[in-house]
Structure formats: structure tokens, C-alpha cells
Amino acid sequence: MVKLAEWRGKQLFRKYDVPLPRGAVARSADEAAGLVGSGKVPLPCVIKAQVLAGGRGKGGAVKFASTPEEVRTAASSILGLEFKGEKVREILLEEKLPIARELYVSFTLDRAARDPILIASARGGVEIESVDDREIDRQLIDPFAGLTGYEKRRAAKVLGITGNAAKSLDRLLDALWKVFALEDAELVEINPLAVVGDRLVALDAKVIIEDDASFRHPEYAEIRDDRTPLEEIAREKQIAFVQLDGNIGVIANGAGLTMATLDVLKEFGGNPGVFLDLGGTDDPAKVAEAFLLMAQAKPKAVFLNIFGGVTKCDTVARGLVEAMGQVPPHERFPLVARIRGNHETEGIAILRAAGITSVPSLKESAQAVVAATGGRA
Ligand code: GDP
Ligand code: MN
């Protein structure tokens, strides 16, 4: 997922005419002072840290300023912050609007209903997770019909919006829906949506772009979550591969078994360093390819924990033995296998022929791997 900083989210909002305060981004106190000096950002103004974490308001990462001096001071103090582990490199300066009420609206995907959902609450300005469920209104949106007048009217009612403001809300929701649908977002959230006179203005923007649509969005290539070079190769080959800090390589199949395997290793004092989920493949070449990728991460020992289903035990064993043969002798590592399930007998025989014994007990096999790395067993 690509989580956009507020100012990037607002750039998308602007493209579809979601009403916003006037503002601009700065990367230094001088630049910030320049923005108010030139009148590009009117005073008084709000200065906001551009970090991905929420709760900036409460955490001192949103400040107000009424004079150019105050802007400079606030800007340099925020730019010096490390907010929830993230260094602040950019700030957003915006005109300070007189807020009558703070509301909440968002479009996101309801995974259970498999439909988009419009969430609205009159209790904006605080994290939606902390709002009483009875004060949150949820409406599923038919993805083919799109957002209709009915949903917008119900939202207006829930938000307590009437008259001209209701017209403003109607246009805003249409615009926000477009951001959601046309920009491949999995979340577009405005919190707070401010009532300013009879206008509505998006004071904050949280936008998350759907990963599966990333091929349509080269513009986010630079800000996409950091992958290691090996993870990048794995992604291109469509191999589920994650690198952590430890020294044990884990090969399992299915997310559930993979996670459980990591837990068991931790339980016995092991330190899983990279894991690979074979998922449901029945191609030994694919297994070999994945295994060689793992070998490049230079694990101290590898734990193969397979429950044969669609991915049969003998397929995995064949791929593994083939790949092991390609790892240069000085780069080899101890390997502990535990393979069970579909075609187990054939798999065990293939491994045995290559000098690898399958240990049936999860506890004993996990302890053996940990011991092989010199950890507690
Ligand atoms: P978050 O805490 O990280 O979600 O940051 P927000 O963008 O939601 O800002 C936090 C709070 O700052 C908001 O709930 C508002 O109360 C306040 N705030 C932000 N912009 C303005 C503004 O233009 N005028 C006023 N009066 N308050 C603002
Ligand atoms: Mn907010």
C-alpha cells in the first residue's frame, strides 16, 4: 500500500475540486517565512508536519502562527521533530480557518461486504477509532451505480448539514468519490472536514493507494514502501518473500503456517531473518527459484516447514534438492526439514537421497534449526 502524505493527498483532492484551505509546502524555515511573506499563505496560518503517522494535532506536530516570526519559530521547531519515529522533512502551511464544527467522512473498501463504503460521523477531529460506534454511519456503495443522491442526503442528515452547506457537501462527496474511484485508492479520508460558515473544507487528507494498482501509478514509485533489493527481485518474480533482521531462513507454504513457523522459532529462542511463502505452487522449478533467492540472503540455517496440499511434498523436495545443488559449497547452510501431508512419503525419500532428514515433530525440528544457528535450543 502507498500511504500518501497529507499534501500529496490534498494535491489529488485539488485535482477533483474537493474544497481546501489555501496553502503550500515548505522544507525549511526560510522557505516557510517566504510563503507568508509573499502572501501565498495568508496569516494567521497553520503549520503541519508532513509525516504518515496520525495524531499530529495532539502530538505537537500542528502549530499555529499569526506573525512571520511565529511562522519561522514554529516551522523550525516542527522541522526538527522526530514524530513517532519519522523525521519531519516537509511542512504544510495553510490559512487558518475559523472552524464552526469538525466532521468526519471517508470512502474505503468494506472487505467483508466486498463493496466500497461511505463512513460519516459528526464527531470529527479525533481518531475515528475512538468514536462511539453509534455515532458512526456506514453506507455501502454499489460500485456500478456509484455514489447516489440517497447516500449523500443520508450523510447530510447524519452530519447535521442543511441549506447551502448541504449543496457544498453534495459536491464535495461527489469529488471525494471520484478521488477514491479514479485514483485507485483503498482509503480517502477527511478528518476533520470543517464547517466554515456555510462552506465545507477538507482540513486534513489521508489517502492510501491500492498496491495492486501500482502499475498504473509510476508517479508513486519514489515514495513506495522501501523494499530490499532481494524483495524487489522477489516481487518481480511474484514470490512472497520478506527480509527481516534475523539469521534463520524460513520456507513454508500459506500465510498461516508461515506466521506460525516464525512464532515457533521465536518461542525457542531463534531469530527468523527471511521468510518465503511458497503458497500453492506445483512446479519444482518455481520452488528452486524461490530457494535460490533465499540463499542469496545468506541465512545461517534454513527451516523448511511444509504442509503438503496443492503444493505437494515431493514437488518441494525436488525443487529444494535441485536448488541446493546450485549453491556453491562454501555458501551452503544447515537445513532442517519438516514435510508432511500430500505426497509426504515421496518427498521424504527425495530429501533422504540428498542427505536431508525430515523431522516430523514441529518442536524438535524448530529446536534443531535454532541449535544450528548457535542460539538457545
Ligand atoms: P492529525 O491530528 O494528524 O489528524 O492532523 P489534522 O490535520 O487532523 O489536524 C489536527 C487538528 O488541528 C484539527 O482537528 C483541527 O482542530 C486543527 N486544525 C487544522 N487545521 C486547522 C485550521 O485551518 N484552522 C483551525 N482552527 N484549526 C485547524
Ligand atoms: Mn486528521
Coordinates of C-alpha atoms and ligand atoms in Angstrom, one line a residue:
M1 CA 0.0 0.0 0.0
V2 CA 1.1 3.5 -0.7
K3 CA 0.2 5.9 2.0
L4 CA 0.3 9.5 0.9
A5 CA 1.5 12.4 3.0
E6 CA -1.3 15.0 3.6
W7 CA 0.0 17.4 1.0
R8 CA 0.1 14.7 -1.7
G9 CA -3.5 13.6 -0.7
K10 CA -4.6 17.2 -1.0
Q11 CA -3.0 17.5 -4.4
L12 CA -5.4 14.7 -5.5
F13 CA -8.2 16.5 -3.8
R14 CA -7.5 19.7 -5.7
K15 CA -7.5 17.8 -9.0
Y16 CA -11.2 16.9 -8.4
D17 CA -12.2 20.1 -6.7
V18 CA -12.5 19.0 -3.1
P19 CA -12.5 22.4 -1.3
L20 CA -9.2 23.0 0.6
P21 CA -7.7 25.8 2.6
R22 CA -5.1 27.9 0.7
G23 CA -1.6 26.5 1.4
A24 CA 1.8 25.4 0.3
V25 CA 4.6 23.0 1.3
A26 CA 8.0 24.1 2.7
R27 CA 11.2 22.2 3.5
S28 CA 12.9 24.9 5.6
A29 CA 12.0 27.7 8.0
D30 CA 13.3 30.2 5.4
E31 CA 11.0 28.8 2.7
A32 CA 8.1 28.9 5.2
A33 CA 8.7 32.5 6.0
G34 CA 8.9 33.2 2.3
L35 CA 5.5 31.7 1.7
V36 CA 3.8 34.0 4.2
G37 CA 6.0 37.0 3.1
S38 CA 4.8 36.7 -0.5
G39 CA 1.2 36.3 0.7
K40 CA 1.0 32.8 -0.8
V41 CA -0.1 31.6 2.6
P42 CA -2.2 34.2 4.5
L43 CA -1.8 34.9 8.2
P44 CA -2.8 33.6 10.7
C45 CA -1.8 30.1 9.5
V46 CA -1.5 26.5 10.5
I47 CA 1.8 24.7 10.2
K48 CA 1.7 20.9 10.0
A49 CA 4.3 18.2 9.9
Q50 CA 4.1 16.0 6.8
V51 CA 4.5 12.6 8.4
L52 CA 2.5 9.5 7.7
A53 CA 1.5 8.9 11.3
G54 CA -1.7 10.4 12.6
G55 CA -2.4 12.2 15.9
R56 CA -0.3 15.2 14.9
G57 CA -2.7 17.6 16.4
K58 CA -2.3 16.1 19.9
G59 CA 1.4 15.4 19.4
G60 CA 2.6 18.9 18.9
A61 CA 3.1 18.5 15.2
V62 CA 0.5 21.0 14.2
K63 CA 1.1 24.6 15.3
F64 CA -0.5 28.0 14.7
A65 CA 1.2 31.3 13.8
S66 CA 0.0 34.9 13.4
T67 CA 3.2 36.7 12.5
P68 CA 6.1 35.9 10.2
E69 CA 8.4 35.5 13.2
E70 CA 6.0 32.9 14.7
V71 CA 5.9 31.1 11.4
R72 CA 9.7 30.9 11.4
T73 CA 9.8 29.6 15.0
A74 CA 7.0 27.1 14.6
A75 CA 8.5 25.9 11.2
S76 CA 11.9 25.3 12.6
S77 CA 10.6 23.5 15.7
I78 CA 8.4 21.2 13.7
L79 CA 11.1 20.6 11.1
G80 CA 13.4 19.5 14.0
L81 CA 10.9 16.9 15.2
E82 CA 11.1 13.2 15.0
F83 CA 7.4 12.3 15.1
K84 CA 6.6 8.7 16.1
G85 CA 9.9 7.6 14.7
E86 CA 9.7 9.6 11.5
K87 CA 11.9 12.6 10.8
V88 CA 9.9 15.6 9.7
R89 CA 11.3 16.8 6.3
E90 CA 8.3 18.7 5.0
I91 CA 5.7 21.0 6.5
L92 CA 2.4 22.2 5.1
L93 CA 1.4 25.8 5.7
E94 CA -2.2 26.7 5.3
E95 CA -4.5 29.6 6.1
K96 CA -6.1 29.2 9.5
L97 CA -9.9 29.0 9.0
P98 CA -12.5 29.8 11.7
I99 CA -14.0 26.3 12.3
A100 CA -17.6 26.0 13.5
R101 CA -17.7 22.2 13.6
E102 CA -15.3 19.3 12.8
L103 CA -16.8 16.3 10.9
Y104 CA -15.6 13.1 9.5
V105 CA -16.1 11.5 6.1
S106 CA -14.3 8.7 4.2
F107 CA -14.6 6.2 1.4
T108 CA -12.9 2.9 1.9
L109 CA -13.4 -0.8 1.0
D110 CA -15.5 -2.9 3.2
R111 CA -13.7 -6.2 2.8
A112 CA -16.5 -8.3 4.3
A113 CA -19.2 -6.8 2.1
R114 CA -16.8 -6.5 -0.9
D115 CA -18.1 -3.1 -1.6
P116 CA -17.0 0.5 -1.2
I117 CA -18.3 2.1 1.9
L118 CA -19.1 5.7 2.9
I119 CA -18.4 6.4 6.5
A120 CA -19.6 9.6 8.1
S121 CA -19.7 11.0 11.6
A122 CA -20.5 14.3 13.2
R123 CA -17.6 13.6 15.6
G124 CA -14.7 14.6 13.5
G125 CA -11.3 15.9 14.6
V126 CA -10.5 12.9 16.7
E127 CA -9.4 9.5 15.5
I128 CA -12.4 7.6 14.2
E129 CA -11.4 4.5 16.2
S130 CA -12.1 6.4 19.4
V131 CA -15.6 7.5 18.3
D132 CA -18.6 5.6 19.7
D133 CA -20.0 3.2 17.1
R134 CA -23.5 4.6 17.5
E135 CA -22.2 7.9 16.2
I136 CA -20.7 6.5 13.0
D137 CA -22.8 6.0 10.0
R138 CA -21.9 3.4 7.3
Q139 CA -23.4 3.1 3.9
L140 CA -22.3 0.5 1.4
I141 CA -22.0 2.0 -2.1
D142 CA -22.9 -0.1 -5.2
P143 CA -19.7 0.1 -7.2
F144 CA -21.6 0.0 -10.5
A145 CA -24.2 2.6 -9.6
G146 CA -21.5 4.8 -7.9
L147 CA -22.4 7.4 -5.3
T148 CA -26.1 8.4 -5.5
G149 CA -28.3 11.2 -4.1
Y150 CA -29.7 9.0 -1.5
E151 CA -26.4 8.3 0.2
K152 CA -25.4 12.0 0.1
R153 CA -28.7 13.0 1.6
R154 CA -28.3 10.5 4.4
A155 CA -24.8 11.7 5.0
A156 CA -26.0 15.3 5.3
K157 CA -28.6 14.3 7.8
V158 CA -26.0 12.3 9.9
L159 CA -23.6 15.3 9.8
G160 CA -26.3 17.8 10.6
I161 CA -25.8 19.8 7.4
T162 CA -28.6 21.8 5.8
G163 CA -29.1 24.6 3.3
N164 CA -26.2 25.9 1.3
A165 CA -23.8 23.7 3.3
A166 CA -25.7 20.7 2.1
K167 CA -25.1 21.7 -1.5
S168 CA -21.4 22.1 -0.7
L169 CA -21.4 18.6 0.9
D170 CA -23.1 17.1 -2.1
R171 CA -20.4 18.4 -4.4
L172 CA -17.6 17.5 -2.0
L173 CA -18.8 13.9 -1.7
D174 CA -19.0 13.6 -5.5
A175 CA -15.5 14.9 -5.8
L176 CA -14.2 12.7 -3.0
W177 CA -15.8 9.6 -4.5
K178 CA -14.0 10.4 -7.8
V179 CA -10.7 10.6 -6.0
F180 CA -11.5 7.2 -4.5
A181 CA -12.6 5.5 -7.7
L182 CA -10.4 7.1 -10.3
E183 CA -7.2 7.3 -8.4
D184 CA -7.3 3.6 -7.3
A185 CA -7.5 4.5 -3.6
E186 CA -8.3 2.0 -0.9
L187 CA -9.0 4.8 1.5
V188 CA -9.8 8.5 1.2
E189 CA -10.4 10.2 4.5
I190 CA -11.2 13.7 5.5
N191 CA -10.8 14.2 9.3
P192 CA -11.6 16.9 10.1
L193 CA -14.0 18.1 7.5
A194 CA -14.6 21.6 8.8
V195 CA -17.8 23.6 8.7
V196 CA -16.7 27.2 7.9
G197 CA -19.7 29.5 7.6
D198 CA -21.8 27.7 5.1
R199 CA -18.9 26.1 3.3
L200 CA -17.2 22.7 4.0
V201 CA -13.4 22.5 3.8
A202 CA -11.1 19.5 3.9
L203 CA -8.6 20.4 6.6
D204 CA -6.8 17.0 6.5
A205 CA -6.4 14.4 3.9
K206 CA -5.5 10.7 4.3
V207 CA -5.2 8.8 1.0
I208 CA -3.9 5.2 0.6
I209 CA -3.4 3.9 -2.9
E210 CA -4.2 0.3 -3.6
D211 CA -1.0 -1.8 -4.2
D212 CA -2.5 -3.9 -6.9
A213 CA -3.0 -0.8 -9.0
S214 CA 0.6 0.4 -8.6
F215 CA 1.5 -0.5 -12.2
R216 CA -0.9 2.3 -13.1
H217 CA 0.9 4.8 -10.9
P218 CA 4.6 5.3 -11.7
E219 CA 4.2 8.7 -10.0
Y220 CA 4.4 7.0 -6.6
A221 CA 7.5 4.8 -7.4
E222 CA 9.8 7.0 -5.2
I223 CA 7.6 7.0 -2.2
R224 CA 6.5 3.4 -2.2
D225 CA 7.5 1.5 0.9
D226 CA 11.2 0.5 0.9
R227 CA 11.9 -2.9 -0.3
T228 CA 15.2 -4.6 0.0
P229 CA 16.9 -5.4 -3.4
L230 CA 16.1 -9.1 -2.9
E231 CA 12.5 -8.3 -2.0
E232 CA 12.3 -6.2 -5.2
I233 CA 13.5 -9.2 -7.3
A234 CA 11.1 -11.4 -5.5
R235 CA 8.2 -9.1 -6.2
E236 CA 9.0 -9.1 -9.9
K237 CA 9.1 -12.9 -9.9
Q238 CA 5.8 -12.9 -7.8
I239 CA 7.5 -14.7 -5.0
A240 CA 6.2 -13.9 -1.5
F241 CA 9.5 -13.1 0.2
V242 CA 10.2 -10.9 3.3
Q243 CA 13.5 -10.0 4.8
L244 CA 13.8 -9.4 8.5
D245 CA 16.8 -8.8 10.8
G246 CA 17.5 -12.4 12.0
N247 CA 19.6 -15.3 10.7
I248 CA 17.2 -18.2 10.1
G249 CA 15.6 -18.6 6.7
V250 CA 12.0 -19.9 6.8
I251 CA 10.3 -21.6 3.9
A252 CA 6.7 -22.5 4.5
N253 CA 3.5 -22.6 2.5
G254 CA 0.5 -20.4 3.2
A255 CA 0.5 -17.3 5.3
G256 CA -0.9 -19.1 8.4
L257 CA 1.8 -21.8 8.5
T258 CA 4.5 -19.2 7.7
M259 CA 3.5 -17.0 10.6
A260 CA 3.1 -19.9 12.9
T261 CA 6.6 -21.1 12.0
L262 CA 8.1 -17.7 12.7
D263 CA 6.3 -17.8 16.1
V264 CA 7.6 -21.2 17.0
L265 CA 11.2 -20.3 16.1
K266 CA 10.9 -17.2 18.3
E267 CA 9.5 -19.3 21.1
F268 CA 12.6 -21.5 21.1
G269 CA 15.0 -18.5 21.0
G270 CA 15.5 -18.4 17.3
N271 CA 15.7 -15.3 15.2
P272 CA 14.0 -15.7 11.8
G273 CA 15.7 -13.5 9.2
V274 CA 13.9 -14.0 6.0
F275 CA 10.8 -15.9 5.0
L276 CA 9.4 -17.2 1.9
D277 CA 5.8 -18.4 1.4
L278 CA 5.7 -21.0 -1.4
G279 CA 1.9 -20.5 -1.5
G280 CA 0.2 -23.0 -3.8
T281 CA 2.7 -24.0 -6.5
D282 CA 3.2 -27.4 -8.0
D283 CA 6.3 -26.6 -10.0
P284 CA 9.7 -27.7 -8.7
A285 CA 11.4 -25.0 -10.8
K286 CA 9.5 -22.3 -9.0
V287 CA 10.4 -23.8 -5.7
A288 CA 14.1 -23.9 -6.7
E289 CA 14.0 -20.3 -7.9
A290 CA 12.5 -19.2 -4.6
F291 CA 15.0 -21.2 -2.6
L292 CA 18.0 -19.7 -4.5
L293 CA 16.6 -16.2 -3.8
M294 CA 16.6 -17.2 -0.1
A295 CA 20.2 -18.5 -0.4
Q296 CA 21.2 -15.0 -1.5
A297 CA 20.0 -13.6 1.8
K298 CA 22.8 -15.7 3.4
P299 CA 20.8 -17.3 6.2
K300 CA 22.8 -19.2 8.9
A301 CA 20.3 -22.1 8.7
V302 CA 17.1 -22.8 6.9
F303 CA 13.9 -24.3 8.2
L304 CA 11.7 -25.9 5.7
N305 CA 8.2 -26.4 7.1
I306 CA 5.7 -27.6 4.5
F307 CA 2.3 -29.0 4.8
G308 CA 1.6 -30.6 1.5
G309 CA -1.7 -29.7 -0.1
V310 CA -1.8 -28.1 -3.5
T311 CA 1.9 -27.7 -3.0
K312 CA 2.9 -31.4 -2.8
C313 CA 5.7 -32.5 -0.6
D314 CA 7.6 -34.2 -3.4
T315 CA 7.4 -31.1 -5.6
V316 CA 9.0 -29.1 -2.8
A317 CA 11.6 -31.7 -2.1
R318 CA 12.6 -31.9 -5.8
G319 CA 12.9 -28.2 -6.2
L320 CA 14.9 -27.9 -3.0
V321 CA 17.4 -30.6 -3.8
E322 CA 17.9 -29.2 -7.3
A323 CA 18.5 -25.7 -5.9
M324 CA 20.8 -26.9 -3.1
G325 CA 23.0 -28.4 -5.9
Q326 CA 23.4 -24.9 -7.3
V327 CA 24.5 -23.3 -4.1
P328 CA 28.3 -23.2 -4.0
P329 CA 29.7 -25.5 -1.2
H330 CA 31.1 -22.6 0.8
E331 CA 27.8 -20.8 0.8
R332 CA 25.7 -23.8 2.0
F333 CA 23.9 -23.8 5.2
P334 CA 22.3 -26.4 7.5
L335 CA 18.8 -27.2 6.5
V336 CA 16.2 -28.7 8.7
A337 CA 13.1 -30.1 7.0
R338 CA 9.7 -30.9 8.3
I339 CA 7.4 -32.0 5.5
R340 CA 4.0 -33.5 6.0
G341 CA 0.8 -34.1 4.0
N342 CA 0.2 -34.7 0.4
H343 CA 2.9 -37.0 -1.2
E344 CA 4.8 -37.0 2.1
T345 CA 6.5 -40.4 1.6
E346 CA 7.9 -39.5 -1.9
G347 CA 9.1 -36.1 -0.5
I348 CA 10.9 -37.7 2.4
A349 CA 12.5 -40.2 0.1
I350 CA 13.8 -37.5 -2.2
L351 CA 15.2 -35.5 0.7
R352 CA 16.8 -38.6 2.3
A353 CA 18.6 -39.4 -1.0
A354 CA 20.1 -35.9 -0.8
G355 CA 21.2 -36.5 2.8
I356 CA 18.4 -34.4 4.4
T357 CA 16.2 -36.0 7.1
S358 CA 12.7 -34.8 7.7
V359 CA 11.9 -34.3 11.4
P360 CA 8.2 -34.9 12.0
S361 CA 7.8 -33.0 15.3
L362 CA 7.4 -29.3 15.0
K363 CA 9.1 -28.7 18.3
E364 CA 12.1 -30.9 17.6
S365 CA 12.6 -29.5 14.1
A366 CA 12.4 -25.9 15.3
Q367 CA 14.8 -26.6 18.1
A368 CA 17.2 -28.2 15.7
V369 CA 17.3 -25.1 13.5
V370 CA 17.8 -22.8 16.4
A371 CA 20.7 -25.0 17.6
A372 CA 22.2 -24.9 14.1
T373 CA 22.4 -21.1 14.4
G374 CA 24.1 -21.4 17.8
G375 CA 21.0 -19.9 19.5
R376 CA 19.1 -21.3 22.5
A377 CA 17.5 -24.6 21.9
Ligands
GDP1 P1 -3.9 14.8 12.7 O1 -4.1 15.1 14.2 O2 -2.6 14.2 12.4 O3 -5.1 14.1 12.1 O4 -3.9 16.3 12.0 P2 -5.1 17.2 11.5 O5 -4.8 17.7 10.1 O6 -6.4 16.5 11.6 O7 -5.1 18.5 12.4 C1 -5.3 18.3 13.8 C2 -6.2 19.5 14.3 O8 -5.7 20.7 14.0 C3 -7.6 19.5 13.7 O9 -8.5 18.6 14.2 C4 -8.0 20.9 13.9 O10 -8.6 21.1 15.2 C5 -6.7 21.7 13.9 N1 -6.6 22.4 12.6 C6 -6.0 22.0 11.5 N2 -6.2 23.0 10.5 C7 -6.8 24.0 11.1 C8 -7.3 25.3 10.6 O11 -7.2 25.7 9.5 N3 -7.9 26.1 11.5 C9 -8.1 25.7 12.8 N4 -8.8 26.5 13.6 N5 -7.7 24.5 13.3 C10 -7.1 23.7 12.4
MN2 MN -6.7 14.5 11.0

